[in-house]
CSV table of C-alpha atoms in Angstrom, one decimal:
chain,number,residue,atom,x,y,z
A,1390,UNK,CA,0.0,0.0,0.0
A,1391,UNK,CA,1.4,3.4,-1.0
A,1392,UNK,CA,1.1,6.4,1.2
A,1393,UNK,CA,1.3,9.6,2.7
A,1394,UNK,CA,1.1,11.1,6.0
A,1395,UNK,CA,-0.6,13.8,7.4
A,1396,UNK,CA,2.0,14.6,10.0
A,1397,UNK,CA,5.9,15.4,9.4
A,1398,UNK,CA,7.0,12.8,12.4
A,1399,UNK,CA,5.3,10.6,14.8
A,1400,UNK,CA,6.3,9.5,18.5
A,1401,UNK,CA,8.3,6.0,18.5
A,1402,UNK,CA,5.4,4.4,20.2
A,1403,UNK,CA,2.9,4.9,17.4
A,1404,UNK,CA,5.2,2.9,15.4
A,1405,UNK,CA,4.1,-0.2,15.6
A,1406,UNK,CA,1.7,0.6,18.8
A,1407,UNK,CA,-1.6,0.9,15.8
A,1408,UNK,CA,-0.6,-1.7,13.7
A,1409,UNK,CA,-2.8,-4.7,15.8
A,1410,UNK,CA,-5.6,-2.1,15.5
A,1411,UNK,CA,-5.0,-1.6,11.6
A,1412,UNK,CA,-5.2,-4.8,10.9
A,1413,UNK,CA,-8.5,-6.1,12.5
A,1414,UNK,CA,-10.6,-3.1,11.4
A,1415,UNK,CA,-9.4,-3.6,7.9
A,1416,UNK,CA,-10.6,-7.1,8.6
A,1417,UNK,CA,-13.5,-6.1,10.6
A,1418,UNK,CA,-14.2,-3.3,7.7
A,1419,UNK,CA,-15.5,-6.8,5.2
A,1420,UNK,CA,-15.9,-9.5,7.3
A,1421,UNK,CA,-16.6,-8.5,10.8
A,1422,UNK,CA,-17.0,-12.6,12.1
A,1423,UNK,CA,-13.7,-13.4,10.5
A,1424,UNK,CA,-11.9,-10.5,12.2
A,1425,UNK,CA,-13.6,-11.3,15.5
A,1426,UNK,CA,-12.7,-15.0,15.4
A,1427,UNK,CA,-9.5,-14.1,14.4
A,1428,UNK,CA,-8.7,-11.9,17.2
A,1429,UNK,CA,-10.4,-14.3,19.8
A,1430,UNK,CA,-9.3,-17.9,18.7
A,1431,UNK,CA,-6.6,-17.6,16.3
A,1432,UNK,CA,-6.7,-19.7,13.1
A,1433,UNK,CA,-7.2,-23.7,12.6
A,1434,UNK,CA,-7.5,-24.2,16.6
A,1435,UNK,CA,-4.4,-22.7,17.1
A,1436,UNK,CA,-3.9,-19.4,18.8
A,1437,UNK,CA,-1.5,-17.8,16.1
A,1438,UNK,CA,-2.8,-15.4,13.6
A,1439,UNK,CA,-1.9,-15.6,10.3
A,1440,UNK,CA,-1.4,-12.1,9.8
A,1441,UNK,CA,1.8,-10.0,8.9
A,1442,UNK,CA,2.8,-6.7,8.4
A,1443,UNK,CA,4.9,-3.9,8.5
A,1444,UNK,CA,4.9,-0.6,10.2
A,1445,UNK,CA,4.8,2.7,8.2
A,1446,UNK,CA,8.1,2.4,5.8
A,1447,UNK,CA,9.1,6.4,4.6
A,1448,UNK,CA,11.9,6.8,1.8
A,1449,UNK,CA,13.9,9.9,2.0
A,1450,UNK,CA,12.5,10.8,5.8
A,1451,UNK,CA,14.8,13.1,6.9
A,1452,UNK,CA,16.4,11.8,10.8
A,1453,UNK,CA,15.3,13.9,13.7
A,1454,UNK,CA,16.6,12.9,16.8
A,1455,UNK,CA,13.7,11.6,19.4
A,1456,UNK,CA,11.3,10.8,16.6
A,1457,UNK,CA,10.3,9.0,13.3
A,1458,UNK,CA,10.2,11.1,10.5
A,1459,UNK,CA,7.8,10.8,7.5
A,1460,UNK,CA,8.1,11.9,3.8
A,1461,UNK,CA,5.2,11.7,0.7
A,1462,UNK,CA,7.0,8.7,-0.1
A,1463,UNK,CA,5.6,5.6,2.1
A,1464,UNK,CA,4.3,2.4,2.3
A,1465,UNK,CA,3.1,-0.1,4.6
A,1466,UNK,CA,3.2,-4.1,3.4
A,1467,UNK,CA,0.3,-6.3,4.6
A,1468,UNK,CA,-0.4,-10.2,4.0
A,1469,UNK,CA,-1.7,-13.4,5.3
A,1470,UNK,CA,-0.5,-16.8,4.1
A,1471,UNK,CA,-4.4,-17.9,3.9
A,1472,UNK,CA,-6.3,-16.9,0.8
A,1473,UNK,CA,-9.7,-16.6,2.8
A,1474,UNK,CA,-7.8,-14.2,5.0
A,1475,UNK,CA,-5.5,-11.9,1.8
A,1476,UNK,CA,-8.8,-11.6,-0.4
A,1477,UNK,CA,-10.6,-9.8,2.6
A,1478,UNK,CA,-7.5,-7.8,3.1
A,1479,UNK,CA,-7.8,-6.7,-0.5
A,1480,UNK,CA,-10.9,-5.6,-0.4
A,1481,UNK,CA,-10.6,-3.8,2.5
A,1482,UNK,CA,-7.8,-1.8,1.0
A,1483,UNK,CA,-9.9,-1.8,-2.4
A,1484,UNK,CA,-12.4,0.9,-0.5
A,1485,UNK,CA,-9.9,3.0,1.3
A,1486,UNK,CA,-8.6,6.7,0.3
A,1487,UNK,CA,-7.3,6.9,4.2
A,1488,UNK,CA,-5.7,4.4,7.1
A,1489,UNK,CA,-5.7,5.8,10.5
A,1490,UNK,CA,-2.7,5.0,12.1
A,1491,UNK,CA,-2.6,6.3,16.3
A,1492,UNK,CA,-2.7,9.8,16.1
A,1493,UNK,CA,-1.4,9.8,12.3
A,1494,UNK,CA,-3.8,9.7,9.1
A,1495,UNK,CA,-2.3,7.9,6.2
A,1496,UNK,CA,-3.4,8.8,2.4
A,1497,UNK,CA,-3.9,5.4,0.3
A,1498,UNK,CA,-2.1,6.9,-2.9
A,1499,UNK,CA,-2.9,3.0,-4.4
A,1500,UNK,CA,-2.0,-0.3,-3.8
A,1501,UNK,CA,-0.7,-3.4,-5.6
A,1502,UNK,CA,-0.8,-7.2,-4.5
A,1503,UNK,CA,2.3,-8.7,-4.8
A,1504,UNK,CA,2.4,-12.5,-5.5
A,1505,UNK,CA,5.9,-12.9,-5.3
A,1506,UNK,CA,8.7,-14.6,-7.1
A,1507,UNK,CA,8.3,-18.5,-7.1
A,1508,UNK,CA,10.6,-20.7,-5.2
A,1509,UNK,CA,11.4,-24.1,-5.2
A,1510,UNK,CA,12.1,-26.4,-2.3
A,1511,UNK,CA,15.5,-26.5,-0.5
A,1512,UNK,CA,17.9,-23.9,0.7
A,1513,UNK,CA,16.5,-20.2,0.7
A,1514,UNK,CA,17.5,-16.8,2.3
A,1515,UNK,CA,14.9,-14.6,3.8
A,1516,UNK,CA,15.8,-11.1,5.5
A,1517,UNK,CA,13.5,-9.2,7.6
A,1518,UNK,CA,12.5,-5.9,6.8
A,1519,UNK,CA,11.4,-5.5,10.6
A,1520,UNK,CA,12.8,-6.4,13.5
A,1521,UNK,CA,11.8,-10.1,14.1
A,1522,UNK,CA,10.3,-10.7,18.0
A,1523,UNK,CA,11.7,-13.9,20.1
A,1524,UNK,CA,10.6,-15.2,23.2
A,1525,UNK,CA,12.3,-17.6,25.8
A,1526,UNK,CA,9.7,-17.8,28.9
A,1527,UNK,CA,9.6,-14.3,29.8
A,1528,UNK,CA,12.6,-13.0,27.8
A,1529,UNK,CA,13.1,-11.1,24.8
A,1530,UNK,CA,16.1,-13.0,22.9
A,1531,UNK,CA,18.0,-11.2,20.3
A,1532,UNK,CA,20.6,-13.3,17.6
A,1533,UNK,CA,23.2,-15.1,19.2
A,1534,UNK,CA,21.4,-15.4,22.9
A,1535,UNK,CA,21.0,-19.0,24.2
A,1536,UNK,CA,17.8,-20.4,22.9
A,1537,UNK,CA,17.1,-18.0,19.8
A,1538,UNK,CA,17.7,-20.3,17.3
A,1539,UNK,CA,15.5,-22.9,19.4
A,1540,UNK,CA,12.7,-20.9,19.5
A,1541,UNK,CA,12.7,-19.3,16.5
A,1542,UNK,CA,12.2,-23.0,15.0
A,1543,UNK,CA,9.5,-23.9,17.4
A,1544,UNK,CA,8.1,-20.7,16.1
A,1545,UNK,CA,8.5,-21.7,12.5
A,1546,UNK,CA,7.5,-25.6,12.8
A,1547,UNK,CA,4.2,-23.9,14.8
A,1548,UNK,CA,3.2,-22.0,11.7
A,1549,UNK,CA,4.0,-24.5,9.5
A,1550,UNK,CA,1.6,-26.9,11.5
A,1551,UNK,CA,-1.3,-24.2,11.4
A,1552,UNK,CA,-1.0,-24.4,7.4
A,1553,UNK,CA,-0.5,-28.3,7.1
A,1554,UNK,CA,3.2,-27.7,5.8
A,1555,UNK,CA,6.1,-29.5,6.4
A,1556,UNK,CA,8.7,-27.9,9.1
A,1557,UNK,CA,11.7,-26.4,7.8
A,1558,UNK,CA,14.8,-27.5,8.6
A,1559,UNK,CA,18.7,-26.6,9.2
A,1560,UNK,CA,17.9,-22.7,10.5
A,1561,UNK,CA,20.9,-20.6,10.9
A,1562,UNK,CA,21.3,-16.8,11.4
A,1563,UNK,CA,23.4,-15.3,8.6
A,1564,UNK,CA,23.8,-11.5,9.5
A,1565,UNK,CA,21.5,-9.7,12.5
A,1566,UNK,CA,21.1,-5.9,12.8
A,1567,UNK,CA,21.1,-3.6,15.6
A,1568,UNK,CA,19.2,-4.0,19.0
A,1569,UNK,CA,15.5,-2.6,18.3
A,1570,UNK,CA,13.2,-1.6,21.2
A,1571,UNK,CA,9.6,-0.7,21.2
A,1572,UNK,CA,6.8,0.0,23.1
A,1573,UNK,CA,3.7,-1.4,21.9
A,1574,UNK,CA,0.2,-0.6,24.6
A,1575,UNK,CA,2.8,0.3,27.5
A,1576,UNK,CA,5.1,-2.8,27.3
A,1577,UNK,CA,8.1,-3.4,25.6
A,1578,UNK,CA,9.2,-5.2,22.0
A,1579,UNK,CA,12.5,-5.8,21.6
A,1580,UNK,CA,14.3,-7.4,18.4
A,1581,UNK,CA,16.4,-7.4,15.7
A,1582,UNK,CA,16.0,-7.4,11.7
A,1583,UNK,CA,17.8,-10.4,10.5
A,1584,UNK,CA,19.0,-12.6,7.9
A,1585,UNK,CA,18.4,-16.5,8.0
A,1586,UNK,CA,18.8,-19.3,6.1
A,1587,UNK,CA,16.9,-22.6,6.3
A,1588,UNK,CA,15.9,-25.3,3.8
A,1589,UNK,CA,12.3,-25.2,3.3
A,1590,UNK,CA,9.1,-26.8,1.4
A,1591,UNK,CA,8.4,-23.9,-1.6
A,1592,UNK,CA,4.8,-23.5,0.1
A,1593,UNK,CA,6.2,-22.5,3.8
A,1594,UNK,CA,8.4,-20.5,2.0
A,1595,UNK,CA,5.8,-18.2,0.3
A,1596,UNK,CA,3.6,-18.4,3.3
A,1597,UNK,CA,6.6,-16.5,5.6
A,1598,UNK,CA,6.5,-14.0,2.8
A,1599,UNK,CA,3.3,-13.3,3.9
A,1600,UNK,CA,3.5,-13.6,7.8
A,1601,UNK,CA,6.7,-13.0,8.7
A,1602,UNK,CA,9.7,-14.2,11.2
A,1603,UNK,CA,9.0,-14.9,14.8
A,1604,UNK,CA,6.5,-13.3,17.3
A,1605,UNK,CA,3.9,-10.0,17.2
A,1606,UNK,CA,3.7,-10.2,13.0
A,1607,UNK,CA,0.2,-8.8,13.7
A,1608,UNK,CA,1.8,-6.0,15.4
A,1609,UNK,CA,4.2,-5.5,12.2
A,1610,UNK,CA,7.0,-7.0,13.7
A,1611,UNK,CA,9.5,-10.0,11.4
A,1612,UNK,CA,8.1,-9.0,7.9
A,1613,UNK,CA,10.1,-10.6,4.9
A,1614,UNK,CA,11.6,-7.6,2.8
């Protein structure tokens, strides 16, 4: 989705602090029982939505220390590996001259739905675009902590079983950005944008293209540049 904001900055917590919000009443916009399930129970008796995407993206926004800058040049990338889910996405954004986002509004200069290059099975390379989210019990893990890799894979092979795929295999971390911290409804997110590689059915593959890495992809966290 291409767009433009109404406001020259916006505070670091309205980052990613809408995008949960953005998502459902999109959803909610065409099919207000599938947004409402969705939110409630998850997907396929499993509490994970398959949702992704990113926060506001601005090319050429100037830095300002304290705050993120905007430009007439922005977009924001949304998907769901489940077709029931990506064609009421669509339409939602089919209907939309504006996205509210927090205190922010968002011209919808046009849209395009991206269907991606195909892949075939075995070794790929995906990079985040966002910082990707990781959990261990109460802990937010970063590339290179003690259990990342571990639970990054649980996190994959859950997905995978939501969608009926086969689990990848062989995940390694090939290049991890900068500690990334956010605060998303009062509590914090902390990551990293990453590069992994894995080997990988061609399916689960295309359907992290349009959920993303790790934890919080609802909230536009982990999205696959």
């Amino acid at each position: 989705m291409d767009i433009e904001a109404d406001v020259p900055s916006m505070s670091w917590e309205h980052v990613h602090g809408p995008a949960r919000a953005v998502m459902y009443e999109l959803l909610g916009s065409q099919d207000a029982a599938l947004a409402q399930s969705l939110h409630d129970d998850g997907w396929n008796g499993q509490p994970l939505k398959p949702l992704g995407l990113t926060a506001p993206q601005f090319r050429g926004a100037p830095k300002k220390r304290g705050v993120y800058t905007t430009s007439p040049d922005g977009s924001v990338w949304l998907g769901s590996p489940v077709p029931q889910i990506a064609a009421v996405l669509v339409a939602a954004l089919a209907s939309r001259t504006e996205i509210v986002w927090g205190p922010a509004r968002l011209k919808v200069r046009g849209f395009t739905v991206d269907v991606g290059v195909p892949v075939q099975d075995g070794p790929v390379e995906l990079e985040t675009a966002t910082p990707a989210v990781v959990k261990h019990e109460s802990r937010y893990l970063l590339p290179g902590d003690t259990h990342y890799l571990a639970r990054l894979q649980h996190n994959l092979a859950h997905k995978a079983d939501i969608l009926g795929l086969p689990a990848p295999s062989g995940l390694r971390v090939l290049e991890a950005g900068p500690r990334r911290r956010f605060t998303v409804r009062g509590a914090p997110r902390i990551g990293a944008q990453v590069r992994v590689g894995l080997e990988a059915d061609a399916r689960f593959v295309e359907a992290l293209r349009s959920w993303g890495l790790g934890l919080d992809t609802v909230q536009g966290f982990g999205w696959i540049r």
